[in-house]
Structures are given as C-alpha cells and as structure tokens.
Short mmCIF file of N, CA and C and ligand atoms in Angstrom, two decimals:
data_model
loop_
_atom_site.label_atom_id
_atom_site.label_comp_id
_atom_site.label_asym_id
_atom_site.label_seq_id
_atom_site.Cartn_x
_atom_site.Cartn_y
_atom_site.Cartn_z
N UNK A 1 120.38 195.79 74.47
CA UNK A 1 121.45 194.79 74.50
C UNK A 1 122.52 195.23 75.52
N UNK A 2 122.84 194.34 76.41
CA UNK A 2 123.80 194.68 77.46
C UNK A 2 125.23 194.46 76.97
N UNK A 3 126.06 195.44 77.29
CA UNK A 3 127.47 195.35 76.90
C UNK A 3 128.30 194.86 78.09
N UNK A 4 128.95 193.73 77.89
CA UNK A 4 129.79 193.12 78.93
C UNK A 4 131.26 193.26 78.54
N UNK A 5 132.04 193.87 79.40
CA UNK A 5 133.49 193.89 79.21
C UNK A 5 134.08 192.74 80.02
N UNK A 6 134.98 191.99 79.41
CA UNK A 6 135.63 190.88 80.10
C UNK A 6 137.10 191.23 80.29
N UNK A 7 137.56 191.15 81.52
CA UNK A 7 138.97 191.44 81.81
C UNK A 7 139.59 190.19 82.42
N UNK A 8 140.56 189.66 81.71
CA UNK A 8 141.26 188.45 82.14
C UNK A 8 142.57 188.88 82.79
N UNK A 9 142.77 188.48 84.02
CA UNK A 9 143.94 188.94 84.78
C UNK A 9 145.26 188.37 84.32
N UNK A 10 145.21 187.31 83.55
CA UNK A 10 146.44 186.71 83.01
C UNK A 10 146.64 187.18 81.58
N UNK A 11 147.88 187.54 81.26
CA UNK A 11 148.17 187.95 79.88
C UNK A 11 148.87 186.81 79.13
N UNK A 12 148.82 185.62 79.72
CA UNK A 12 149.49 184.46 79.16
C UNK A 12 148.66 183.84 78.03
N UNK A 13 149.36 183.47 76.95
CA UNK A 13 148.70 182.67 75.91
C UNK A 13 148.22 181.36 76.54
N UNK A 14 147.11 180.84 76.11
CA UNK A 14 146.56 179.59 76.66
C UNK A 14 146.21 179.70 78.15
N UNK A 15 145.81 180.89 78.56
CA UNK A 15 145.48 181.14 79.96
C UNK A 15 144.25 180.35 80.40
N UNK A 16 144.36 179.71 81.56
CA UNK A 16 143.19 179.05 82.15
C UNK A 16 142.14 180.08 82.56
N UNK A 17 142.60 181.25 82.99
CA UNK A 17 141.65 182.30 83.37
C UNK A 17 140.79 182.69 82.17
N UNK A 18 141.41 182.77 81.00
CA UNK A 18 140.64 183.07 79.77
C UNK A 18 139.63 181.95 79.52
N UNK A 19 140.04 180.71 79.75
CA UNK A 19 139.11 179.60 79.58
C UNK A 19 137.93 179.69 80.52
N UNK A 20 138.21 180.08 81.76
CA UNK A 20 137.11 180.27 82.73
C UNK A 20 136.20 181.41 82.27
N UNK A 21 136.81 182.48 81.79
CA UNK A 21 136.01 183.62 81.30
C UNK A 21 135.10 183.18 80.15
N UNK A 22 135.64 182.42 79.23
CA UNK A 22 134.83 181.95 78.09
C UNK A 22 133.65 181.10 78.58
N UNK A 23 133.89 180.29 79.60
CA UNK A 23 132.82 179.42 80.11
C UNK A 23 131.74 180.24 80.81
N UNK A 24 132.11 181.33 81.44
CA UNK A 24 131.12 182.22 82.06
C UNK A 24 130.32 182.93 80.96
N UNK A 25 131.05 183.44 79.98
CA UNK A 25 130.41 184.16 78.86
C UNK A 25 129.39 183.25 78.14
N UNK A 26 129.66 181.96 78.11
CA UNK A 26 128.74 181.02 77.43
C UNK A 26 127.36 181.03 78.07
N UNK A 27 127.27 181.45 79.32
CA UNK A 27 125.97 181.48 80.01
C UNK A 27 125.24 182.80 79.90
N UNK A 28 125.86 183.80 79.29
CA UNK A 28 125.18 185.10 79.13
C UNK A 28 124.06 184.96 78.09
N UNK A 29 123.08 185.86 78.14
CA UNK A 29 122.01 185.81 77.13
C UNK A 29 122.58 185.86 75.71
N UNK A 30 121.84 185.27 74.77
CA UNK A 30 122.33 185.15 73.40
C UNK A 30 122.61 186.50 72.76
N UNK A 31 121.90 187.54 73.20
CA UNK A 31 122.10 188.86 72.58
C UNK A 31 123.15 189.70 73.33
N UNK A 32 123.89 189.09 74.25
CA UNK A 32 124.91 189.85 74.99
C UNK A 32 125.99 190.36 74.02
N UNK A 33 126.40 191.60 74.26
CA UNK A 33 127.46 192.22 73.45
C UNK A 33 128.75 192.14 74.28
N UNK A 34 129.61 191.20 73.93
CA UNK A 34 130.77 190.87 74.78
C UNK A 34 132.06 191.37 74.14
N UNK A 35 132.85 192.10 74.92
CA UNK A 35 134.16 192.58 74.46
C UNK A 35 135.23 192.19 75.48
N UNK A 36 136.25 191.49 75.02
CA UNK A 36 137.40 191.21 75.88
C UNK A 36 138.32 192.43 75.84
N UNK A 37 138.57 193.00 77.00
CA UNK A 37 139.37 194.24 77.09
C UNK A 37 140.82 193.87 77.36
N UNK A 38 141.68 194.25 76.44
CA UNK A 38 143.09 193.87 76.54
C UNK A 38 143.83 194.74 77.56
N UNK A 39 144.48 194.09 78.52
CA UNK A 39 145.23 194.84 79.53
C UNK A 39 146.74 194.66 79.37
N UNK A 40 147.14 193.88 78.37
CA UNK A 40 148.55 193.48 78.27
C UNK A 40 149.46 194.62 77.83
N UNK A 41 148.93 195.57 77.09
CA UNK A 41 149.79 196.60 76.50
C UNK A 41 149.72 197.95 77.20
N UNK A 42 149.13 197.97 78.39
CA UNK A 42 149.04 199.24 79.12
C UNK A 42 150.37 199.55 79.79
N UNK A 43 150.97 200.72 79.49
CA UNK A 43 152.17 201.09 80.26
C UNK A 43 151.83 201.18 81.74
N UNK A 44 152.83 200.97 82.59
CA UNK A 44 152.61 201.08 84.03
C UNK A 44 152.00 202.43 84.36
N UNK A 45 150.97 202.41 85.18
CA UNK A 45 150.30 203.65 85.52
C UNK A 45 151.29 204.61 86.20
N UNK A 46 151.25 205.86 85.72
CA UNK A 46 152.11 206.91 86.27
C UNK A 46 151.28 208.18 86.35
N UNK A 47 151.16 208.71 87.55
CA UNK A 47 150.31 209.89 87.76
C UNK A 47 150.79 211.09 86.95
N UNK A 48 152.08 211.11 86.62
CA UNK A 48 152.61 212.20 85.81
C UNK A 48 151.94 212.24 84.43
N UNK A 49 151.36 211.10 84.02
CA UNK A 49 150.76 211.03 82.69
C UNK A 49 149.27 211.37 82.69
N UNK A 50 148.76 211.82 83.84
CA UNK A 50 147.32 212.14 83.90
C UNK A 50 146.96 213.25 82.91
N UNK A 51 147.84 214.22 82.75
CA UNK A 51 147.50 215.37 81.90
C UNK A 51 147.71 215.10 80.43
N UNK A 52 148.65 214.25 80.12
CA UNK A 52 148.93 213.95 78.72
C UNK A 52 149.08 212.44 78.57
N UNK A 53 147.94 211.78 78.67
CA UNK A 53 147.97 210.31 78.77
C UNK A 53 148.35 209.65 77.46
N UNK A 54 149.08 208.54 77.53
CA UNK A 54 149.38 207.78 76.31
C UNK A 54 148.08 207.23 75.70
N UNK A 55 148.13 207.00 74.41
CA UNK A 55 146.94 206.52 73.70
C UNK A 55 146.41 205.23 74.31
N UNK A 56 147.31 204.38 74.79
CA UNK A 56 146.85 203.10 75.35
C UNK A 56 145.96 203.33 76.57
N UNK A 57 146.30 204.32 77.40
CA UNK A 57 145.45 204.63 78.57
C UNK A 57 144.07 205.11 78.09
N UNK A 58 144.09 206.05 77.14
CA UNK A 58 142.84 206.67 76.67
C UNK A 58 141.93 205.63 76.03
N UNK A 59 142.51 204.78 75.22
CA UNK A 59 141.73 203.73 74.55
C UNK A 59 141.11 202.79 75.57
N UNK A 60 141.89 202.40 76.57
CA UNK A 60 141.38 201.47 77.58
C UNK A 60 140.28 202.13 78.41
N UNK A 61 140.50 203.37 78.83
CA UNK A 61 139.47 204.07 79.62
C UNK A 61 138.17 204.17 78.83
N UNK A 62 138.27 204.48 77.54
CA UNK A 62 137.08 204.61 76.70
C UNK A 62 136.38 203.26 76.58
N UNK A 63 137.17 202.21 76.39
CA UNK A 63 136.59 200.87 76.23
C UNK A 63 135.85 200.44 77.50
N UNK A 64 136.44 200.73 78.66
CA UNK A 64 135.75 200.39 79.92
C UNK A 64 134.48 201.22 80.05
N UNK A 65 134.59 202.51 79.77
CA UNK A 65 133.43 203.41 79.92
C UNK A 65 132.25 202.94 79.08
N UNK A 66 132.52 202.33 77.96
CA UNK A 66 131.44 201.90 77.05
C UNK A 66 130.69 200.67 77.55
N UNK A 67 131.23 199.98 78.54
CA UNK A 67 130.60 198.72 79.00
C UNK A 67 129.51 199.01 80.03
N UNK A 68 128.52 198.12 80.05
CA UNK A 68 127.48 198.20 81.08
C UNK A 68 127.89 197.41 82.33
N UNK A 69 128.67 196.37 82.14
CA UNK A 69 129.02 195.46 83.24
C UNK A 69 130.38 194.85 82.94
N UNK A 70 131.06 194.44 84.00
CA UNK A 70 132.43 193.92 83.83
C UNK A 70 132.55 192.54 84.48
N UNK A 71 133.14 191.62 83.73
CA UNK A 71 133.46 190.28 84.23
C UNK A 71 134.97 190.19 84.41
N UNK A 72 135.40 189.97 85.64
CA UNK A 72 136.83 189.81 85.94
C UNK A 72 137.11 188.34 86.23
N UNK A 73 138.14 187.80 85.59
CA UNK A 73 138.62 186.46 85.95
C UNK A 73 140.12 186.57 86.17
N UNK A 74 140.55 186.13 87.35
CA UNK A 74 141.96 186.34 87.68
C UNK A 74 142.63 185.07 88.21
N UNK A 75 143.88 184.88 87.84
CA UNK A 75 144.69 183.90 88.57
C UNK A 75 145.23 184.58 89.84
N UNK A 76 145.96 183.82 90.63
CA UNK A 76 146.58 184.39 91.83
C UNK A 76 148.09 184.41 91.62
N UNK A 77 148.68 185.58 91.81
CA UNK A 77 150.14 185.70 91.73
C UNK A 77 150.67 186.11 93.10
N UNK A 78 151.37 185.20 93.73
CA UNK A 78 151.97 185.49 95.03
C UNK A 78 150.95 186.04 96.01
N UNK A 79 149.82 185.32 96.06
CA UNK A 79 148.74 185.59 97.02
C UNK A 79 148.05 186.93 96.79
N UNK A 80 148.13 187.41 95.54
CA UNK A 80 147.45 188.66 95.21
C UNK A 80 147.02 188.59 93.75
N UNK A 81 146.56 189.73 93.22
CA UNK A 81 146.21 189.74 91.80
C UNK A 81 147.46 190.04 90.98
N UNK A 82 147.49 189.61 89.72
CA UNK A 82 148.64 189.91 88.87
C UNK A 82 148.82 191.42 88.70
N UNK A 83 150.06 191.83 88.53
CA UNK A 83 150.37 193.25 88.37
C UNK A 83 149.62 193.87 87.19
N UNK A 84 149.47 193.10 86.12
CA UNK A 84 148.79 193.65 84.93
C UNK A 84 147.35 194.01 85.24
N UNK A 85 146.72 193.22 86.08
CA UNK A 85 145.32 193.51 86.42
C UNK A 85 145.23 194.72 87.34
N UNK A 86 146.11 194.79 88.31
CA UNK A 86 146.09 195.97 89.21
C UNK A 86 146.37 197.23 88.41
N UNK A 87 147.30 197.11 87.46
CA UNK A 87 147.63 198.27 86.62
C UNK A 87 146.40 198.73 85.84
N UNK A 88 145.65 197.79 85.31
CA UNK A 88 144.45 198.15 84.54
C UNK A 88 143.42 198.85 85.43
N UNK A 89 143.27 198.33 86.65
CA UNK A 89 142.34 198.99 87.59
C UNK A 89 142.79 200.43 87.83
N UNK A 90 144.08 200.61 88.04
CA UNK A 90 144.61 201.94 88.34
C UNK A 90 144.44 202.88 87.15
N UNK A 91 144.80 202.42 85.97
CA UNK A 91 144.74 203.27 84.77
C UNK A 91 143.32 203.83 84.57
N UNK A 92 142.33 202.95 84.70
CA UNK A 92 140.96 203.39 84.41
C UNK A 92 140.29 204.07 85.60
N UNK A 93 141.02 204.18 86.70
CA UNK A 93 140.47 204.87 87.88
C UNK A 93 140.89 206.33 87.94
N UNK A 94 141.74 206.73 87.03
CA UNK A 94 142.33 208.08 87.07
C UNK A 94 142.19 208.80 85.75
N UNK A 95 142.35 210.09 85.60
CA UNK A 95 142.68 211.05 86.65
C UNK A 95 141.61 211.07 87.76
N UNK A 96 142.02 211.53 88.92
CA UNK A 96 141.14 211.60 90.08
C UNK A 96 139.82 212.28 89.70
N UNK A 97 138.75 211.63 90.07
CA UNK A 97 137.43 212.18 89.75
C UNK A 97 136.90 211.74 88.40
N UNK A 98 137.72 211.05 87.62
CA UNK A 98 137.28 210.63 86.28
C UNK A 98 137.33 209.11 86.11
N UNK A 99 137.24 208.39 87.23
CA UNK A 99 137.23 206.93 87.13
C UNK A 99 136.07 206.48 86.26
N UNK A 100 136.31 205.50 85.42
CA UNK A 100 135.24 204.97 84.57
C UNK A 100 134.66 203.66 85.11
N UNK A 101 135.09 203.27 86.31
CA UNK A 101 134.58 202.01 86.88
C UNK A 101 133.26 202.19 87.62
N UNK A 102 133.07 203.34 88.20
CA UNK A 102 132.00 203.55 89.18
C UNK A 102 130.62 203.15 88.68
N UNK A 103 129.90 202.39 89.50
CA UNK A 103 128.52 202.02 89.20
C UNK A 103 128.36 200.80 88.31
N UNK A 104 129.44 200.34 87.72
CA UNK A 104 129.28 199.19 86.81
C UNK A 104 129.23 197.89 87.61
N UNK A 105 128.18 197.08 87.40
CA UNK A 105 128.12 195.80 88.10
C UNK A 105 129.27 194.89 87.67
N UNK A 106 129.77 194.12 88.63
CA UNK A 106 130.95 193.29 88.36
C UNK A 106 130.74 191.85 88.83
N UNK A 107 131.39 190.96 88.12
CA UNK A 107 131.52 189.56 88.53
C UNK A 107 133.00 189.32 88.77
N UNK A 108 133.32 188.60 89.84
CA UNK A 108 134.71 188.24 90.11
C UNK A 108 134.82 186.72 90.19
N UNK A 109 135.72 186.17 89.39
CA UNK A 109 136.04 184.74 89.47
C UNK A 109 137.56 184.61 89.58
N UNK A 110 137.99 183.61 90.32
CA UNK A 110 139.42 183.33 90.39
C UNK A 110 139.64 181.86 90.10
N UNK A 111 140.83 181.57 89.67
CA UNK A 111 141.20 180.17 89.41
C UNK A 111 142.67 179.98 89.70
N UNK A 112 143.01 178.73 89.97
CA UNK A 112 144.40 178.40 90.23
C UNK A 112 144.64 176.94 89.86
N UNK A 113 145.87 176.65 89.48
CA UNK A 113 146.22 175.26 89.25
C UNK A 113 146.47 174.54 90.57
N UNK A 114 146.50 175.30 91.66
CA UNK A 114 146.64 174.68 92.97
C UNK A 114 145.25 174.44 93.56
N UNK A 115 145.23 173.92 94.75
CA UNK A 115 143.95 173.61 95.39
C UNK A 115 143.29 174.80 96.04
N UNK A 116 143.98 175.95 96.11
CA UNK A 116 143.37 177.05 96.86
C UNK A 116 142.62 178.03 95.97
N UNK A 117 142.57 177.77 94.68
CA UNK A 117 141.58 178.40 93.78
C UNK A 117 141.72 179.92 93.59
N UNK A 118 142.85 180.47 93.98
CA UNK A 118 142.99 181.92 93.81
C UNK A 118 142.09 182.72 94.73
N UNK A 119 141.70 182.10 95.84
CA UNK A 119 140.73 182.77 96.72
C UNK A 119 141.26 184.10 97.26
N UNK A 120 142.58 184.15 97.50
CA UNK A 120 143.12 185.41 98.04
C UNK A 120 143.11 186.49 96.96
N UNK A 121 143.45 186.13 95.72
CA UNK A 121 143.37 187.10 94.63
C UNK A 121 141.94 187.58 94.44
N UNK A 122 140.99 186.65 94.55
CA UNK A 122 139.58 186.98 94.41
C UNK A 122 139.20 188.10 95.38
N UNK A 123 139.65 187.95 96.62
CA UNK A 123 139.24 188.94 97.63
C UNK A 123 140.09 190.20 97.60
N UNK A 124 141.32 190.10 97.16
CA UNK A 124 142.11 191.32 96.94
C UNK A 124 141.43 192.17 95.86
N UNK A 125 140.97 191.50 94.81
CA UNK A 125 140.28 192.22 93.74
C UNK A 125 138.98 192.85 94.26
N UNK A 126 138.23 192.08 95.01
CA UNK A 126 136.97 192.61 95.58
C UNK A 126 137.23 193.85 96.44
N UNK A 127 138.36 193.85 97.15
CA UNK A 127 138.70 195.00 97.99
C UNK A 127 138.81 196.27 97.14
N UNK A 128 139.48 196.17 95.99
CA UNK A 128 139.58 197.35 95.12
C UNK A 128 138.22 197.73 94.54
N UNK A 129 137.41 196.74 94.25
CA UNK A 129 136.10 197.05 93.64
C UNK A 129 135.18 197.79 94.61
N UNK A 130 135.39 197.57 95.90
CA UNK A 130 134.63 198.34 96.90
C UNK A 130 134.95 199.82 96.72
N UNK A 131 136.22 200.13 96.69
CA UNK A 131 136.61 201.54 96.56
C UNK A 131 136.23 202.10 95.20
N UNK A 132 136.29 201.28 94.17
CA UNK A 132 135.95 201.74 92.81
C UNK A 132 134.44 201.82 92.60
N UNK A 133 133.68 201.49 93.63
CA UNK A 133 132.22 201.66 93.64
C UNK A 133 131.53 200.80 92.58
N UNK A 134 131.94 199.54 92.54
CA UNK A 134 131.35 198.60 91.59
C UNK A 134 130.52 197.57 92.36
N UNK A 135 129.22 197.58 92.19
CA UNK A 135 128.41 196.56 92.86
C UNK A 135 128.77 195.18 92.33
N UNK A 136 129.17 194.29 93.23
CA UNK A 136 129.78 193.02 92.82
C UNK A 136 128.90 191.85 93.26
N UNK A 137 128.64 190.94 92.33
CA UNK A 137 127.80 189.78 92.64
C UNK A 137 128.47 188.97 93.76
N UNK A 138 127.68 188.65 94.77
CA UNK A 138 128.25 187.93 95.93
C UNK A 138 128.14 186.42 95.79
N UNK A 139 127.04 185.96 95.20
CA UNK A 139 126.81 184.53 95.06
C UNK A 139 126.36 184.22 93.64
N UNK A 140 126.80 183.15 93.06
CA UNK A 140 127.72 182.18 93.65
C UNK A 140 129.14 182.73 93.69
N UNK A 141 129.89 182.33 94.71
CA UNK A 141 131.33 182.64 94.72
C UNK A 141 131.99 181.73 93.69
N UNK A 142 132.96 182.29 92.98
CA UNK A 142 133.57 181.56 91.86
C UNK A 142 135.06 181.35 92.13
N UNK A 143 135.34 180.24 92.79
CA UNK A 143 136.72 179.85 93.10
C UNK A 143 136.97 178.51 92.41
N UNK A 144 137.77 178.55 91.37
CA UNK A 144 138.03 177.33 90.60
C UNK A 144 139.43 176.80 90.94
N UNK A 145 139.47 175.62 91.51
CA UNK A 145 140.74 175.01 91.93
C UNK A 145 141.19 173.96 90.92
N UNK A 146 142.49 173.71 90.90
CA UNK A 146 143.05 172.63 90.05
C UNK A 146 142.60 172.77 88.60
N UNK A 147 142.67 173.98 88.09
CA UNK A 147 142.11 174.25 86.76
C UNK A 147 142.78 173.41 85.67
N UNK A 148 144.04 173.08 85.87
CA UNK A 148 144.72 172.28 84.84
C UNK A 148 144.09 170.90 84.69
N UNK A 149 143.35 170.46 85.70
CA UNK A 149 142.66 169.16 85.60
C UNK A 149 141.28 169.30 84.95
N UNK A 150 140.84 170.55 84.76
CA UNK A 150 139.49 170.81 84.27
C UNK A 150 139.49 171.37 82.85
N UNK A 151 140.70 171.59 82.32
CA UNK A 151 140.84 172.29 81.04
C UNK A 151 141.84 171.56 80.16
N UNK A 152 141.80 171.90 78.86
CA UNK A 152 142.82 171.34 77.97
C UNK A 152 144.04 172.27 77.93
N UNK A 153 145.00 171.94 77.09
CA UNK A 153 146.27 172.68 77.08
C UNK A 153 146.11 174.09 76.50
N UNK A 154 144.98 174.38 75.86
CA UNK A 154 144.74 175.74 75.36
C UNK A 154 144.05 176.61 76.41
N UNK A 155 143.70 176.01 77.54
CA UNK A 155 143.01 176.75 78.59
C UNK A 155 141.50 176.57 78.56
N UNK A 156 140.98 175.94 77.53
CA UNK A 156 139.53 175.74 77.41
C UNK A 156 139.04 174.78 78.50
N UNK A 157 137.99 175.18 79.20
CA UNK A 157 137.41 174.31 80.22
C UNK A 157 136.70 173.14 79.52
N UNK A 158 137.11 171.95 79.90
CA UNK A 158 136.54 170.75 79.26
C UNK A 158 135.71 169.93 80.25
N UNK A 159 135.86 170.18 81.52
CA UNK A 159 135.09 169.44 82.52
C UNK A 159 133.63 169.91 82.47
N UNK A 160 132.72 168.96 82.25
CA UNK A 160 131.33 169.36 81.98
C UNK A 160 130.64 170.00 83.18
N UNK A 161 130.88 169.50 84.38
CA UNK A 161 130.19 170.10 85.53
C UNK A 161 130.74 171.51 85.80
N UNK A 162 132.03 171.73 85.51
CA UNK A 162 132.59 173.07 85.66
C UNK A 162 132.03 174.02 84.60
N UNK A 163 131.92 173.52 83.38
CA UNK A 163 131.30 174.33 82.31
C UNK A 163 129.90 174.76 82.73
N UNK A 164 129.14 173.81 83.24
CA UNK A 164 127.75 174.07 83.61
C UNK A 164 127.68 175.06 84.78
N UNK A 165 128.54 174.88 85.78
CA UNK A 165 128.58 175.78 86.93
C UNK A 165 128.92 177.21 86.48
N UNK A 166 129.92 177.33 85.61
CA UNK A 166 130.34 178.68 85.18
C UNK A 166 129.30 179.33 84.27
N UNK A 167 128.70 178.56 83.39
CA UNK A 167 127.64 179.13 82.54
C UNK A 167 126.46 179.59 83.40
N UNK A 168 126.15 178.80 84.43
CA UNK A 168 125.07 179.20 85.35
C UNK A 168 125.39 180.51 86.04
N UNK A 169 126.64 180.67 86.40
CA UNK A 169 127.06 181.93 87.04
C UNK A 169 126.94 183.09 86.06
N UNK A 170 127.26 182.84 84.80
CA UNK A 170 127.10 183.89 83.78
C UNK A 170 125.65 184.32 83.66
N UNK A 171 124.76 183.35 83.67
CA UNK A 171 123.33 183.66 83.58
C UNK A 171 122.89 184.46 84.82
N UNK A 172 123.34 184.02 85.98
CA UNK A 172 122.98 184.75 87.20
C UNK A 172 123.54 186.17 87.19
N UNK A 173 124.72 186.31 86.63
CA UNK A 173 125.30 187.65 86.56
C UNK A 173 124.48 188.56 85.64
N UNK A 174 123.97 188.01 84.56
CA UNK A 174 123.16 188.85 83.66
C UNK A 174 121.93 189.38 84.40
N UNK A 175 121.36 188.54 85.29
CA UNK A 175 120.19 188.97 86.06
C UNK A 175 120.60 189.98 87.12
N UNK A 176 121.73 189.75 87.76
CA UNK A 176 122.25 190.70 88.76
C UNK A 176 122.55 192.05 88.11
N UNK A 177 123.25 192.00 86.99
CA UNK A 177 123.67 193.25 86.33
C UNK A 177 122.47 194.07 85.88
N UNK A 178 121.42 193.39 85.46
CA UNK A 178 120.24 194.10 84.95
C UNK A 178 119.64 195.04 85.99
N UNK A 179 119.84 194.72 87.25
CA UNK A 179 119.29 195.58 88.33
C UNK A 179 119.97 196.94 88.38
N UNK A 180 121.17 197.02 87.80
CA UNK A 180 121.95 198.25 87.89
C UNK A 180 122.02 199.02 86.57
N UNK A 181 121.41 198.45 85.54
CA UNK A 181 121.53 199.06 84.20
C UNK A 181 120.19 199.68 83.82
N UNK A 182 120.24 200.92 83.39
CA UNK A 182 118.99 201.61 83.02
C UNK A 182 118.46 201.10 81.68
C1 FMN B 201 154.28 184.75 89.38
C2 FMN B 201 153.32 183.65 89.76
C3 FMN B 201 152.86 183.56 91.06
C4 FMN B 201 151.94 182.58 91.42
N1 FMN B 201 151.42 182.59 92.67
C5 FMN B 201 150.41 181.75 92.97
C6 FMN B 201 149.73 181.88 94.21
O1 FMN B 201 150.01 182.73 95.02
N2 FMN B 201 148.71 181.02 94.46
C7 FMN B 201 148.32 180.05 93.55
O2 FMN B 201 147.39 179.34 93.80
N3 FMN B 201 148.96 179.93 92.36
C8 FMN B 201 149.97 180.75 92.06
N4 FMN B 201 150.59 180.67 90.84
C9 FMN B 201 150.17 179.62 89.90
C10 FMN B 201 148.91 180.04 89.19
O3 FMN B 201 147.80 179.55 89.91
C11 FMN B 201 148.82 179.51 87.81
O4 FMN B 201 149.98 179.92 87.12
C12 FMN B 201 147.56 180.03 87.19
O5 FMN B 201 146.53 179.12 87.40
C13 FMN B 201 147.75 180.34 85.77
O6 FMN B 201 146.65 181.08 85.34
P1 FMN B 201 146.61 181.48 83.82
O7 FMN B 201 146.60 180.18 83.07
O8 FMN B 201 145.32 182.22 83.65
O9 FMN B 201 147.81 182.30 83.52
C14 FMN B 201 151.52 181.63 90.46
C15 FMN B 201 152.01 181.71 89.15
C16 FMN B 201 152.88 182.71 88.81
C17 FMN B 201 153.37 182.79 87.37
#
C-alpha cells in the first residue's frame, strides 16, 4: 500500500487548494494510504533550532519521512509560493544532510482565483523540488485557473470536467510514483 502525503500550500479554512487536493486524491487507487500533512503550526524555520528542534519540527519531519510520495497543491501569493509552504519545505530539509524529502516522487498542482492559475507558484515550487531531489511528474501540468468558478464556498471542486481532469492526474501520479517506490 502506497503512502501519499498531501501538502496544501494554503492554511485558509475553505481553501480552494484543499479542494483541488481532494479532487486529485479521488483518483488515487482505492487502497492508497493518504495523510494530509499540516503545515500551519510550524514555527518559522531557524537554523539555531537544528540541534534542539521544537516538537512541531520533529513531528513534521517524521510525518514526511513516513510517506512514499508527496502531493503538493499551492495557491500563488505575490507571484510565489505562500510563506507557510516554503517554511515547511525548509523545516523538513534540515538539519543539513538529514533532509527527508530526497527521492520521494512528487506531484505539483497550482490554482488561483485569477486567470493565471498560480503558474508562477507552480514553477517556484518545482525549482525547490529540483534541489530537494524529488522526482516530479511533468505531465499533465496542473494549472487550475478561476477556481472560484469551479468550486463551492467550502472549496470543494464541483465542476465535473475539472473533477475528472484532477482525478485522472491522481491516477497518473500513482503510476508515476510506483516507478520510484520499492
Ligand atoms: C497574500 C496573497 C497574495 C496573492 N497573490 C496572488 C498572485 O500572485 N497571483 C494570483 O493569481 N493570485 C494571488 N492571490 C489570490 C489567490 O489566487 C487566491 O487567494 C487563492 O486562489 C486562494 O487559494 P486558497 O483558497 O487555497 O487559499 C493572492 C492572495 C493572497 C492572500
């Protein structure tokens, strides 16, 4: 059974990014073991804390380490990824030499209520994943635009063709990830 960690870049209640993540997860195999990894309560990464890390860092690093594959869904904040998401990447990448990201296959999706679909955040995230040594699914690219027109007020994706597209991407990711999992 494959363990999928889901990281939603928005910490907002009723997040559209969470809705997109749920729609991707719907396409994973029925026996997928899915855990949403909370990034909202991580203190800002501080290298001084490498030697005596707060429990929140340790818990998050352990949770990431336990996953076989990671699904990232992010909104775009000021043409980049949200600070909470970057912080989570940093926390689990350290102490130096003890990153827990390396080798884990990744999916990246972005969404925006605007027409540009978070494409810049998508690629900013991909840039970090290169350095973190995470093989990342290239196709289909997942740029969801005008998400508020595709979802209800709770963030749930209600547009049927978008649901189908995202579930299909989830299925494709399960096949991609399997190539990297022993
Ligand atoms: C601080 C901030 C900055 C934003 N910057 C962008 C941006 O650069 N590009 C964009 O398309 N939308 C931007 N938005 C709007 C987001 O696309 C929108 O809030 C997002 O779809 C919400 O995602 P969520 O529901 O997962 O929180 C910004 C929103 C916030 C709160």
